mmCIF file of C-alpha atoms and ligand atoms in Angstrom:
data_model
loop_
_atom_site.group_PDB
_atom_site.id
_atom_site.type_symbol
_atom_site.label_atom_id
_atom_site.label_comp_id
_atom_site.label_asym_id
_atom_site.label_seq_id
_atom_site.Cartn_x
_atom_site.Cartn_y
_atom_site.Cartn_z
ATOM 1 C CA UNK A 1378 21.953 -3.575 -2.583
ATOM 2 C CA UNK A 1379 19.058 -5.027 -0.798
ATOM 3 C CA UNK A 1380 15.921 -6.166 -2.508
ATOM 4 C CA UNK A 1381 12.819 -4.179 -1.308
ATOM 5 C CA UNK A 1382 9.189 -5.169 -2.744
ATOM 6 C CA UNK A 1383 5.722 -3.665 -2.158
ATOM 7 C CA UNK A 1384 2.528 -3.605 -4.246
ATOM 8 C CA UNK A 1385 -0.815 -1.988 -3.656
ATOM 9 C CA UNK A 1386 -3.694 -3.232 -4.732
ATOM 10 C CA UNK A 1387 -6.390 -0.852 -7.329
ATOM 11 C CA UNK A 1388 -9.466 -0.743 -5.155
ATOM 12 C CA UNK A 1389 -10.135 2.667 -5.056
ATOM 13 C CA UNK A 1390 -8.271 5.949 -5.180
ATOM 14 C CA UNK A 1391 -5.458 5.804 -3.455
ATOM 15 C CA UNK A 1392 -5.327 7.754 0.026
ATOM 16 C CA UNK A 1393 -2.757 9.683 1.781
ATOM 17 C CA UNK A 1394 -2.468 6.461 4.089
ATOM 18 C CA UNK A 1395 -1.764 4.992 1.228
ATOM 19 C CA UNK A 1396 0.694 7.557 0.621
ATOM 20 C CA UNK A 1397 2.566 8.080 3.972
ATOM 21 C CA UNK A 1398 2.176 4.195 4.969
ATOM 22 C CA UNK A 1399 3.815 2.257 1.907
ATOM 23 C CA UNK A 1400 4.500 4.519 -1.397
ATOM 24 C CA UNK A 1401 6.688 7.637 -0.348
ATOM 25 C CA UNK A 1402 8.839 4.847 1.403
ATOM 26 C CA UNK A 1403 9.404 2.882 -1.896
ATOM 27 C CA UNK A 1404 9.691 5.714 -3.960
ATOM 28 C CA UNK A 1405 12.681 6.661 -1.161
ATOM 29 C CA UNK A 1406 14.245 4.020 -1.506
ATOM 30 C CA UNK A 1407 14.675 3.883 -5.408
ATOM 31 C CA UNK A 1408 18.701 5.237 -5.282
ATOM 32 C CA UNK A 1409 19.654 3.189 -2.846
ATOM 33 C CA UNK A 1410 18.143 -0.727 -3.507
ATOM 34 C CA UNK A 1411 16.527 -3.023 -6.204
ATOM 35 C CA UNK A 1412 13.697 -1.916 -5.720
ATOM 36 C CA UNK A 1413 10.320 -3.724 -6.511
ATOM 37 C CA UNK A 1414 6.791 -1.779 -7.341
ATOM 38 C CA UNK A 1415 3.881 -3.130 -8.216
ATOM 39 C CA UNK A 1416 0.209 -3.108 -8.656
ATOM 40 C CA UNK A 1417 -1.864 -6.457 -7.087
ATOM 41 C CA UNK A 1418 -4.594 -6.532 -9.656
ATOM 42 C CA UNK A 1419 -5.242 -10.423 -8.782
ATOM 43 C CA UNK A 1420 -5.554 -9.292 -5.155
ATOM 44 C CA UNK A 1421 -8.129 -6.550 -5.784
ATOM 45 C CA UNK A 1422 -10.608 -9.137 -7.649
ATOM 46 C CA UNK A 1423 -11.610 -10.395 -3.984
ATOM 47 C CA UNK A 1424 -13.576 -7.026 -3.743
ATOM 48 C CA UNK A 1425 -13.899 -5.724 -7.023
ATOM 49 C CA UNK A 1426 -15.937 -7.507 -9.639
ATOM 50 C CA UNK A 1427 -16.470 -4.395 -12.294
ATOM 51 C CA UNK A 1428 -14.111 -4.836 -15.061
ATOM 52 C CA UNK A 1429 -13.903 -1.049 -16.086
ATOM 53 C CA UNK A 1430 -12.964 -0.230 -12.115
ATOM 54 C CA UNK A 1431 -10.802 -2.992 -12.089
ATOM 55 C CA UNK A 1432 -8.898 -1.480 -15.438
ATOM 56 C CA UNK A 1433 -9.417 1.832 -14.969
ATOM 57 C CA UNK A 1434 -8.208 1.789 -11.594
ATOM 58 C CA UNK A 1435 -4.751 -0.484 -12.189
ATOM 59 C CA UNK A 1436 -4.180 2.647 -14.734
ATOM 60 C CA UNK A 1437 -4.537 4.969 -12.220
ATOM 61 C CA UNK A 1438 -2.999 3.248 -9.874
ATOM 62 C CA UNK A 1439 0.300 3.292 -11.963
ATOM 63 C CA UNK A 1440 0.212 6.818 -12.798
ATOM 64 C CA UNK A 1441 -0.380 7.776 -9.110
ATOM 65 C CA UNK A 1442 2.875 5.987 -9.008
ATOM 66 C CA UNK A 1443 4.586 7.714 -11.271
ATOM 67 C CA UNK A 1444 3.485 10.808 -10.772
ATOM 68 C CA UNK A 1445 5.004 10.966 -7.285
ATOM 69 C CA UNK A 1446 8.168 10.412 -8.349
ATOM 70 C CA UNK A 1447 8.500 7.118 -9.444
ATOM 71 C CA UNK A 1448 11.259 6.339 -11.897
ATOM 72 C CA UNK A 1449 10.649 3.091 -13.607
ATOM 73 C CA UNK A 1450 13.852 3.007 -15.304
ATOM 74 C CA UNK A 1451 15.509 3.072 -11.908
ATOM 75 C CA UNK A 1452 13.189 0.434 -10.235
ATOM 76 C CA UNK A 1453 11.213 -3.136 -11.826
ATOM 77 C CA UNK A 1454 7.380 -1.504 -11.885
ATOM 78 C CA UNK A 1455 4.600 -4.127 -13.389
ATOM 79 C CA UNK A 1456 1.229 -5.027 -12.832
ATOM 80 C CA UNK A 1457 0.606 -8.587 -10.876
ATOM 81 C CA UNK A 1458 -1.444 -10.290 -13.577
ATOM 82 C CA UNK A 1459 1.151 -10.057 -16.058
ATOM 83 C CA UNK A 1460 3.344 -12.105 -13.935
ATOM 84 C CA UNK A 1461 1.405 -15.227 -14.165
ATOM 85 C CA UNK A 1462 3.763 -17.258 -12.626
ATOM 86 C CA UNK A 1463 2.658 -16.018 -9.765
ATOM 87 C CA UNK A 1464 -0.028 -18.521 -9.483
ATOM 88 C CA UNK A 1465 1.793 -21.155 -10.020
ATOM 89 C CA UNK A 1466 3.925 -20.786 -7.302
ATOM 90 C CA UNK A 1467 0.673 -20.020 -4.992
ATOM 91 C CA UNK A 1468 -0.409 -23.316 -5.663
ATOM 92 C CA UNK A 1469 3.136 -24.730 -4.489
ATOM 93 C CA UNK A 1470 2.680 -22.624 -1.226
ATOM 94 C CA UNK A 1471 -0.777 -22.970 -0.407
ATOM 95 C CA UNK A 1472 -0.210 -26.916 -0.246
ATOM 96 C CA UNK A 1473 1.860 -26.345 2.676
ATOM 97 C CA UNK A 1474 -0.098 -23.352 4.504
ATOM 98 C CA UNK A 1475 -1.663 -24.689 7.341
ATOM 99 C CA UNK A 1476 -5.260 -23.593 7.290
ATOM 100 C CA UNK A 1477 -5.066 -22.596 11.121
ATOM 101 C CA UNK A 1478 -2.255 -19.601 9.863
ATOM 102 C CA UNK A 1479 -4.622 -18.670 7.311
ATOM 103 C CA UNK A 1480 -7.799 -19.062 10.214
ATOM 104 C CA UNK A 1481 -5.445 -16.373 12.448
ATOM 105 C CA UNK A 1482 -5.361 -13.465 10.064
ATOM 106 C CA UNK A 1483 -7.258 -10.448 11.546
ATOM 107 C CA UNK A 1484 -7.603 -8.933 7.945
ATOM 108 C CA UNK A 1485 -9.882 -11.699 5.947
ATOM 109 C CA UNK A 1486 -12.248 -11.114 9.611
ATOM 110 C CA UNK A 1487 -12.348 -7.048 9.311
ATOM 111 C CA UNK A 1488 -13.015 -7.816 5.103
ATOM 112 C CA UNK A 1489 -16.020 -10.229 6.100
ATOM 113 C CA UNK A 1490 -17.057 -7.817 8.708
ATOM 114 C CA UNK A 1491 -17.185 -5.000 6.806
ATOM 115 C CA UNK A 1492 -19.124 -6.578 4.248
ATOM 116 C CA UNK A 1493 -16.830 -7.896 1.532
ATOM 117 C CA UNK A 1494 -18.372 -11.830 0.431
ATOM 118 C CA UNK A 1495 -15.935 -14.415 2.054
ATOM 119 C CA UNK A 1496 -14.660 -16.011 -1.175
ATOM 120 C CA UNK A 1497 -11.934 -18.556 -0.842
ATOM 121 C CA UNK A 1498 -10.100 -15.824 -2.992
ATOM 122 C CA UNK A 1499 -10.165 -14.097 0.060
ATOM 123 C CA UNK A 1500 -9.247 -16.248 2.716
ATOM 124 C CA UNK A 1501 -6.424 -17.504 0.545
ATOM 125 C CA UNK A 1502 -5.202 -13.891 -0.285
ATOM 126 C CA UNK A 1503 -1.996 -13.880 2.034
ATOM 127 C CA UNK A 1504 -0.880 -17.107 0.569
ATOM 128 C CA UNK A 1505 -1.040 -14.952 -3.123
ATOM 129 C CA UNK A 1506 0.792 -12.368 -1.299
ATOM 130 C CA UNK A 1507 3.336 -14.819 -0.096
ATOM 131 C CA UNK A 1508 3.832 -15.876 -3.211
ATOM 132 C CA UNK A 1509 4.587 -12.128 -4.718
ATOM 133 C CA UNK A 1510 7.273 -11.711 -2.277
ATOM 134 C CA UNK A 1511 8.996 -15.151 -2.177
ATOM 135 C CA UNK A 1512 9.155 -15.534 -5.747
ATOM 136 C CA UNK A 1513 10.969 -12.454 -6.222
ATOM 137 C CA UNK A 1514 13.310 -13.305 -3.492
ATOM 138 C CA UNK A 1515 12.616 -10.150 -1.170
ATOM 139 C CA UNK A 1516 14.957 -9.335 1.542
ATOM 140 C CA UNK A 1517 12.648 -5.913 2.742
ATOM 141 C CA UNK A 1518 8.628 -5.395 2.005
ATOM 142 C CA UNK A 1519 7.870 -1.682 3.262
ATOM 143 C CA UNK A 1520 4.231 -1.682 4.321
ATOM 144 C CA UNK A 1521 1.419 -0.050 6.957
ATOM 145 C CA UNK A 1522 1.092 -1.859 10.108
ATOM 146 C CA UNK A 1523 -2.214 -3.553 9.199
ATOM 147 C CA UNK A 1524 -0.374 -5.758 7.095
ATOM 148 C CA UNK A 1525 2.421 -6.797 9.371
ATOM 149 C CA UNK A 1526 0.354 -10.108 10.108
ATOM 150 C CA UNK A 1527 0.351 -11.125 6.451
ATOM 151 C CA UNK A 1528 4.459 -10.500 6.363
ATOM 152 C CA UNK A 1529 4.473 -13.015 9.449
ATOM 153 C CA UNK A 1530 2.428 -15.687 7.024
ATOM 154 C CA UNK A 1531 4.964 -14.683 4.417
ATOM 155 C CA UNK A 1532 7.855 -15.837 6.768
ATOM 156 C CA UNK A 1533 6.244 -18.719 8.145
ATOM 157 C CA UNK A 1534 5.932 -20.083 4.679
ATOM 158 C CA UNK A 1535 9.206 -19.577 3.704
ATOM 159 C CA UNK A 1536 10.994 -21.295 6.286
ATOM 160 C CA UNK A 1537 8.540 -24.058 5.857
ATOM 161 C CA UNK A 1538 9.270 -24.448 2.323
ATOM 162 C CA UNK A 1539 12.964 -24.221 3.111
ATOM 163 C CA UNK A 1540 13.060 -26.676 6.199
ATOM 164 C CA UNK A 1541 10.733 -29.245 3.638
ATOM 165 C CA UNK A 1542 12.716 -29.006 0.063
ATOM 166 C CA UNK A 1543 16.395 -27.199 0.969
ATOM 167 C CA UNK A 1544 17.126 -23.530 1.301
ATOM 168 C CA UNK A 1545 15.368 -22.165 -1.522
ATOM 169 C CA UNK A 1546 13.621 -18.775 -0.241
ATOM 170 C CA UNK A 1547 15.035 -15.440 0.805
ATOM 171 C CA UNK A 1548 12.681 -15.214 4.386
ATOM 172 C CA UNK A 1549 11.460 -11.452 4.079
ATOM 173 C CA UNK A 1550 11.356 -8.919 6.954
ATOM 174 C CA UNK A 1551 8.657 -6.183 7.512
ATOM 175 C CA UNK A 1552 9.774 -2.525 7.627
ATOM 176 C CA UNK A 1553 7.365 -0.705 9.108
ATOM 177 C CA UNK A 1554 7.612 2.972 10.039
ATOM 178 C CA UNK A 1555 6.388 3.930 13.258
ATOM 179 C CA UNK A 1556 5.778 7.255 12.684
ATOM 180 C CA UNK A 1557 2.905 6.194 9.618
ATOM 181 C CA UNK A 1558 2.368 2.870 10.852
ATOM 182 C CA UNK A 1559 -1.764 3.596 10.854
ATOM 183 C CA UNK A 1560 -3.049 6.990 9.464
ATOM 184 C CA UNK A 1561 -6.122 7.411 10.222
ATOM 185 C CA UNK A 1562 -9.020 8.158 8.753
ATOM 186 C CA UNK A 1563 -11.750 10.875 8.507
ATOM 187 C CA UNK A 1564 -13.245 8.604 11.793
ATOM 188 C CA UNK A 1565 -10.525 7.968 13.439
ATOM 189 C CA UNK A 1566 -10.361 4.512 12.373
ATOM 190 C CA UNK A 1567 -7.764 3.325 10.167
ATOM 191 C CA UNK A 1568 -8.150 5.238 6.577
ATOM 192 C CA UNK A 1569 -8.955 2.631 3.876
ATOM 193 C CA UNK A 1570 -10.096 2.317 0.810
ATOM 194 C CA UNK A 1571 -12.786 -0.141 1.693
ATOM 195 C CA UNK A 1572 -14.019 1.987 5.256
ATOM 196 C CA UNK A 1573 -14.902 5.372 3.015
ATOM 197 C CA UNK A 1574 -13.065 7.427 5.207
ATOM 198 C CA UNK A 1575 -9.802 8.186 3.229
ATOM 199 C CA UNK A 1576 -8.444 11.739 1.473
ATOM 200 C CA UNK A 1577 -7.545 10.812 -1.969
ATOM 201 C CA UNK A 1578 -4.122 11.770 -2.741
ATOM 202 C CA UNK A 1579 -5.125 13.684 -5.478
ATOM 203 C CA UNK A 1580 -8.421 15.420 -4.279
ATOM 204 C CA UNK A 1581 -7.829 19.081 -4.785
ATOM 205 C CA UNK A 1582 -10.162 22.269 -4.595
ATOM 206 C CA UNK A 1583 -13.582 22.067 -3.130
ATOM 207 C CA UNK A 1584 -14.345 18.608 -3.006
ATOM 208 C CA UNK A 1585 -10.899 18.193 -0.602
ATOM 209 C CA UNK A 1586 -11.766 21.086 1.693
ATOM 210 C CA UNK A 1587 -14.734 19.523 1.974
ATOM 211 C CA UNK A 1588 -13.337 16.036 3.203
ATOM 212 C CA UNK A 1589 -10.760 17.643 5.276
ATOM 213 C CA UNK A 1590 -13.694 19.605 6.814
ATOM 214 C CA UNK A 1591 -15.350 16.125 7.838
ATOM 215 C CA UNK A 1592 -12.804 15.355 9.910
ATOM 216 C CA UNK A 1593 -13.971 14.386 12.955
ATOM 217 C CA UNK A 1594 -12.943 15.674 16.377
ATOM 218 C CA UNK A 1595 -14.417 15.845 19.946
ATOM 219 C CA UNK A 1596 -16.627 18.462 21.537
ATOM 220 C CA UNK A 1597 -14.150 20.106 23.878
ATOM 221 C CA UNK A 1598 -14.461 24.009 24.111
ATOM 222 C CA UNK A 1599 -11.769 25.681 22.225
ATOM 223 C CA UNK A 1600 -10.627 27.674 25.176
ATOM 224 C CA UNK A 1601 -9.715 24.325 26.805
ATOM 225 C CA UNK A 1602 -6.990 22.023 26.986
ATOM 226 C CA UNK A 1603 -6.323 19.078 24.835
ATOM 227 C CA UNK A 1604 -4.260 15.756 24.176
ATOM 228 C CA UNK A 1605 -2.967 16.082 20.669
ATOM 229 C CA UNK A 1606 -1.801 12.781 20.713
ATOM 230 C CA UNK A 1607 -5.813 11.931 20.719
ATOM 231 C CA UNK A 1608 -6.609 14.080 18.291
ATOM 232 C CA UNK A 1609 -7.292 12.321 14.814
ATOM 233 C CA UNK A 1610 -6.867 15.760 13.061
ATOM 234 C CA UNK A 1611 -3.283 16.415 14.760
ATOM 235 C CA UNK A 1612 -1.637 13.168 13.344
ATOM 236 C CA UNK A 1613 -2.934 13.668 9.714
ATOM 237 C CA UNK A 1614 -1.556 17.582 10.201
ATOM 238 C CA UNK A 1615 1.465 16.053 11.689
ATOM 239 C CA UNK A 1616 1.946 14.203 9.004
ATOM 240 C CA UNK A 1617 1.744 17.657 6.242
ATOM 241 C CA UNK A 1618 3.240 20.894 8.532
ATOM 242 C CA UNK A 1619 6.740 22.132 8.473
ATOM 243 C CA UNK A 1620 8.089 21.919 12.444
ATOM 244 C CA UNK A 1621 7.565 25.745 12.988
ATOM 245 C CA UNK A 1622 4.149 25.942 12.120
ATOM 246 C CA UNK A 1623 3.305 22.176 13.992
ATOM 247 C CA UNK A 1624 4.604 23.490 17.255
ATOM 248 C CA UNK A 1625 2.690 26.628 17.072
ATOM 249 C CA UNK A 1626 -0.553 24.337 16.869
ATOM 250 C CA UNK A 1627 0.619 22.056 19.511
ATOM 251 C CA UNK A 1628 1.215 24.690 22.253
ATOM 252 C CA UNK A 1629 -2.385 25.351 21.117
ATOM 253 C CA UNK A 1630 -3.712 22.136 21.624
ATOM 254 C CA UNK A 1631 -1.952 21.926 25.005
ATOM 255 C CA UNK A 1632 -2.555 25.744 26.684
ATOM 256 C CA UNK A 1633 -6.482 26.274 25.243
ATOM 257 C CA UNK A 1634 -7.137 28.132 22.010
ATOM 258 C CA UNK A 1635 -7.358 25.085 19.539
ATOM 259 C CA UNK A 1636 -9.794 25.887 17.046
ATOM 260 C CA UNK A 1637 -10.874 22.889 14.806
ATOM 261 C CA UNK A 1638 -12.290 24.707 12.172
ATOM 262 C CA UNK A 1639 -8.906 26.563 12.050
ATOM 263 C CA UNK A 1640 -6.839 24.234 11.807
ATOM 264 C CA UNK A 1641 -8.873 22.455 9.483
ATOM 265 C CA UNK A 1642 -8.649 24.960 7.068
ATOM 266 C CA UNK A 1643 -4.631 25.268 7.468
ATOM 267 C CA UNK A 1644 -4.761 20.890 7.071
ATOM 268 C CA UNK A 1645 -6.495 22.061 3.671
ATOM 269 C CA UNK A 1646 -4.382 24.273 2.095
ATOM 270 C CA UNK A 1647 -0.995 21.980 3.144
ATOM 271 C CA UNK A 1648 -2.242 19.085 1.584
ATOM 272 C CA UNK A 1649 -3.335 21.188 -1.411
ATOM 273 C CA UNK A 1650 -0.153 22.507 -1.571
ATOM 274 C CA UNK A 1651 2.065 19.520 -0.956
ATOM 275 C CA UNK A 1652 0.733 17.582 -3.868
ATOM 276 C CA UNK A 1653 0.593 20.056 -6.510
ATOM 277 C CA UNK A 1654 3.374 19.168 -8.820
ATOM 278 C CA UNK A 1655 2.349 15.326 -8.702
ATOM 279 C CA UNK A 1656 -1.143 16.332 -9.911
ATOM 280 C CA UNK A 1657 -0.250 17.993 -12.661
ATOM 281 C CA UNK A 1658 1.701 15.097 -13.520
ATOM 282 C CA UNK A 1659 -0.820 13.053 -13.523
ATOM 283 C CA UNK A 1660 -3.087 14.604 -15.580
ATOM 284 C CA UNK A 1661 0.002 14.381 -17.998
ATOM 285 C CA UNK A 1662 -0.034 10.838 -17.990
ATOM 286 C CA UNK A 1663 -3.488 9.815 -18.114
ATOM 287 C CA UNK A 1664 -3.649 11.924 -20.556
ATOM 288 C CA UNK A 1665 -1.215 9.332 -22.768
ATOM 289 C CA UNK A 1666 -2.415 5.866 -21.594
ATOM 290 C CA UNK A 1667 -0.076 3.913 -24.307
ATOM 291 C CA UNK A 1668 2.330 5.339 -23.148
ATOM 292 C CA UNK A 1669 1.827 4.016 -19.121
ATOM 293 C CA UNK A 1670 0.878 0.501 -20.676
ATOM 294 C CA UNK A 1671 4.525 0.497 -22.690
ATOM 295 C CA UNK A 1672 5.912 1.543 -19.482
ATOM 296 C CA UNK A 1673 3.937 -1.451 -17.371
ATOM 297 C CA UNK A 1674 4.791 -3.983 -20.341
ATOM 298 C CA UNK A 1675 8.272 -3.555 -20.098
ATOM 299 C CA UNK A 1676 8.392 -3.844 -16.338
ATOM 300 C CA UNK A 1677 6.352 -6.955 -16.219
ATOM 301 C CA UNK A 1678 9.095 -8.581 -18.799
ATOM 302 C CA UNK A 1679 11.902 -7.668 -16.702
ATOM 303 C CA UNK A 1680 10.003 -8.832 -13.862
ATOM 304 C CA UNK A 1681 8.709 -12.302 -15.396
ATOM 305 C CA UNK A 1682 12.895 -13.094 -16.107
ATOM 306 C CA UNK A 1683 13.504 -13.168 -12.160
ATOM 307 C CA UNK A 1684 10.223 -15.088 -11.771
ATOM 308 C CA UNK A 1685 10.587 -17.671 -14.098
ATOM 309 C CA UNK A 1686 14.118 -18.371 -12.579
ATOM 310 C CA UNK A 1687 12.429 -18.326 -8.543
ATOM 311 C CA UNK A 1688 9.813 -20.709 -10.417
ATOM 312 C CA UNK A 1689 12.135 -23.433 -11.842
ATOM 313 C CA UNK A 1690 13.957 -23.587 -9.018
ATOM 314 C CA UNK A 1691 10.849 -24.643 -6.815
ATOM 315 C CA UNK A 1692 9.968 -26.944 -9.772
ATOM 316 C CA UNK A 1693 13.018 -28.535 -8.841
ATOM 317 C CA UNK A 1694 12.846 -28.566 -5.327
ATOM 318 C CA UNK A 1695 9.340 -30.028 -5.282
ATOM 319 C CA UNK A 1696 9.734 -32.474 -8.314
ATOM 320 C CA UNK A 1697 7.469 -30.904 -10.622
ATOM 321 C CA UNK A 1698 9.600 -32.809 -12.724
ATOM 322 C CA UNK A 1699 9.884 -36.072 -14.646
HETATM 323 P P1 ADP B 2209 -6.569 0.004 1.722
HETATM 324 O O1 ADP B 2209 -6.696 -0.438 3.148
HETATM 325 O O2 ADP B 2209 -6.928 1.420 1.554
HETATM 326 O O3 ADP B 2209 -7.288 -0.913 0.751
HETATM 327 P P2 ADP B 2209 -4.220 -1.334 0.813
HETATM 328 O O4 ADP B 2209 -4.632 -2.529 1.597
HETATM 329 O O5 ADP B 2209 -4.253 -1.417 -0.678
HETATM 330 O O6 ADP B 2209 -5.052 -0.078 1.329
HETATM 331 O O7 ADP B 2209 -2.774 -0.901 1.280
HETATM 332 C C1 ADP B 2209 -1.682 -0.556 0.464
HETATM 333 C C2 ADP B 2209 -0.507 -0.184 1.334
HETATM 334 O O8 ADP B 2209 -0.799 1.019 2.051
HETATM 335 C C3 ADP B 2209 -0.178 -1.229 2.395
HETATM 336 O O9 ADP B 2209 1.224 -1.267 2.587
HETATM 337 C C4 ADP B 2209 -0.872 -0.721 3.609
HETATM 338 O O10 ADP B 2209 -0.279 -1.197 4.795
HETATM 339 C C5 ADP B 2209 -0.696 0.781 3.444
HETATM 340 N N1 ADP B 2209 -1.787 1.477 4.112
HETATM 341 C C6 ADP B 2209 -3.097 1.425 3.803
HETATM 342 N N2 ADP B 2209 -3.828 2.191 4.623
HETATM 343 C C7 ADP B 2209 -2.950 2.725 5.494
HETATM 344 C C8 ADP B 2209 -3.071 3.593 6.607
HETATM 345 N N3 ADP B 2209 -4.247 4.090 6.959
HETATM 346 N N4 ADP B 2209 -1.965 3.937 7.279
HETATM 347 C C9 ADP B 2209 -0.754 3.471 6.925
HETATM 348 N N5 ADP B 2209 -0.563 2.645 5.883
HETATM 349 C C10 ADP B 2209 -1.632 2.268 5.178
HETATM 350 N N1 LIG B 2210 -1.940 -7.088 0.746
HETATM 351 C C1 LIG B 2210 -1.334 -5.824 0.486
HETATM 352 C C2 LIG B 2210 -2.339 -4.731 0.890
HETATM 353 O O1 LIG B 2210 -3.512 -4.939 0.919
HETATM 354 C C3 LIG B 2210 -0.970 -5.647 -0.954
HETATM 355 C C4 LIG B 2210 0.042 -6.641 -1.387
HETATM 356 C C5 LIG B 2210 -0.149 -7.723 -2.186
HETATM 357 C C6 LIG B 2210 1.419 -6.649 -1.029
HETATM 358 N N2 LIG B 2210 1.013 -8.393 -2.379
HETATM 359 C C7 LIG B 2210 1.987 -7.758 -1.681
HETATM 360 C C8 LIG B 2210 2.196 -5.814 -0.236
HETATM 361 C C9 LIG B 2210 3.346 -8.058 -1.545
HETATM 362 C C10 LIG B 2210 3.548 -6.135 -0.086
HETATM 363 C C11 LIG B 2210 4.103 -7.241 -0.740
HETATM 364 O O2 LIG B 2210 -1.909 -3.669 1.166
#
């Protein structure tokens, strides 16, 4: 069985890019691999410094998780921070990252530019990620394409490590699925927590109809043709309608009669619809807290057994010894 990992950091409510780009995959792929979940609190304090949000929101986080369909007796499901050996072996690997690797990473620009402070927590953030995957010995790490980069710092890393002190890491691949590589947001651009432009997974009612209302789309009659490979509104409906009812919109889109508003409103009720069992099982488990903490306690300890072996290993390797 391969070994697939993927975390997600607690920013902010997590989206249906969120959703399509990383977590359905994992939660796929619990039958049929050891499969590793979990939540990069350490990650998220480069943009969050509010200690409730930071809580609050790894909490959520994990029952978002669960209530989707995660199984944690069936996967290894812990929050970063209780893995401290993490860190450790950050240190290790960020004393052989070359700062012009770290320099190249589009992702600590598009944080700065968007107006999140350039810590050295930041710039050093795919090093931490590096670290998650390589000390857990990863073979697979599902993710959206905007973090493909950070998977290439991941493997540059190992094999550096390995060509320096022996074989000693697994070198991870990417899997990235094309069809939810980038979902976009409610501008077009890529939806993200930190760019305000994301539908919360578990929105419902009013307050989603309005988002999916804010969609935005050109100003082409409806009478007239249109590309709905352009069309920001098509790929998140693409992503929610059953084939019948897509290709009944897409001859739409493509002979004249395409109304936005419509179409909108049929966006709406699918995404209302498609998550109603996992909200009502989420309610279920915020509603008993202890019990998702037990459940994140006893996936940290059967992830810390794994890390502490990765750990003395590269304590070996790199005579942290005497
Ligand atoms: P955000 O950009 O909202 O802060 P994260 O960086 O925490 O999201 O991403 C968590 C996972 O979700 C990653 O694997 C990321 O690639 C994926 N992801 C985030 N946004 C999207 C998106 N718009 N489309 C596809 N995948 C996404
Ligand atoms: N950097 C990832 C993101 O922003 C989250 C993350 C941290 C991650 N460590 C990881 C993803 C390890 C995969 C594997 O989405």
């Amino acid at each position: 069985m391969k070994r697939i990992l993927s975390g997600i950091q607690p920013s902010g409510q997590l989206h249906i890019g969120n959703y399509f780009g990383m977590m359905k995959t994992m939660i796929s792929n619990m039958e049929t691999s050891d499969l590793y979940v979990f939540i990069v609190d350490l990650h998220a304090l480069t943009s969050v410094h509010d200690k409730e949000r930071l809580g609050q929101g790894t909490l959520e986080a994990a029952a978002d998780f669960l209530a989707l369909g995660l199984d944690p007796d069936r996967c290894t499901f812990w929050v970063q921070s209780d893995v401290p050996e993490v860190c450790e072996l950050m240190w290790v690997l960020s004393t052989l990252t070359p700062m012009g690797l770290l320099e190249r990473c589009h992702s600590y620009k598009d944080k700065v530019a968007k107006g999140i402070a350039a810590s050295h927590g930041l710039f050093s953030y795919p090093v931490l990620m590096a670290a998650d995957i390589l000390l857990f010995q990863s073979e697979i790490v599902p993710v959206g394409k905007d973090q493909k980069q950070h998977l290439e710092v991941a493997r540059d890393i190992a094999i550096k490590f390995n060509n320096s002190f022996g074989e000693t890491f697994v070198v991870p691949e990417p899997a990235i699925s094309e069809s939810t590589a980038i979902v976009p947001g409610l501008d077009g651009q890529k939806m993200s927590k930190s760019y305000g432009n994301t539908i919360p997974i578990f929105l419902e009612g009013k307050p989603l109809r309005k988002k999916v209302m804010s969609i935005q789309t050109d100003a082409i009659p409806v009478e007239e043709p249109k590309d709905p490979e352009k069309c920001n509104l098509y790929a998140l409906l693409k992503l929610f309608a059953p084939a019948e009812q897509l290709a009944e919109i897409h001859e739409l889109y493509v002979n004249g009669g395409a109304a936005y508003g419509y179409i909108k409103q049929d966006l709406y009720e699918l995404v209302q619809d498609y998550f109603t069992d996992a909200r009502t099982k989420k309610k279920e488990l915020l509603a008993n807290q202890d019990y998702l903490r037990e459940i994140l306690h006893k996936g940290a300890n059967k992830a810390r057994g794994k890390a502490v072996e990765t750990l003395d290993l590269v304590r070996n390797r790199v005579g942290l010894t005497y």
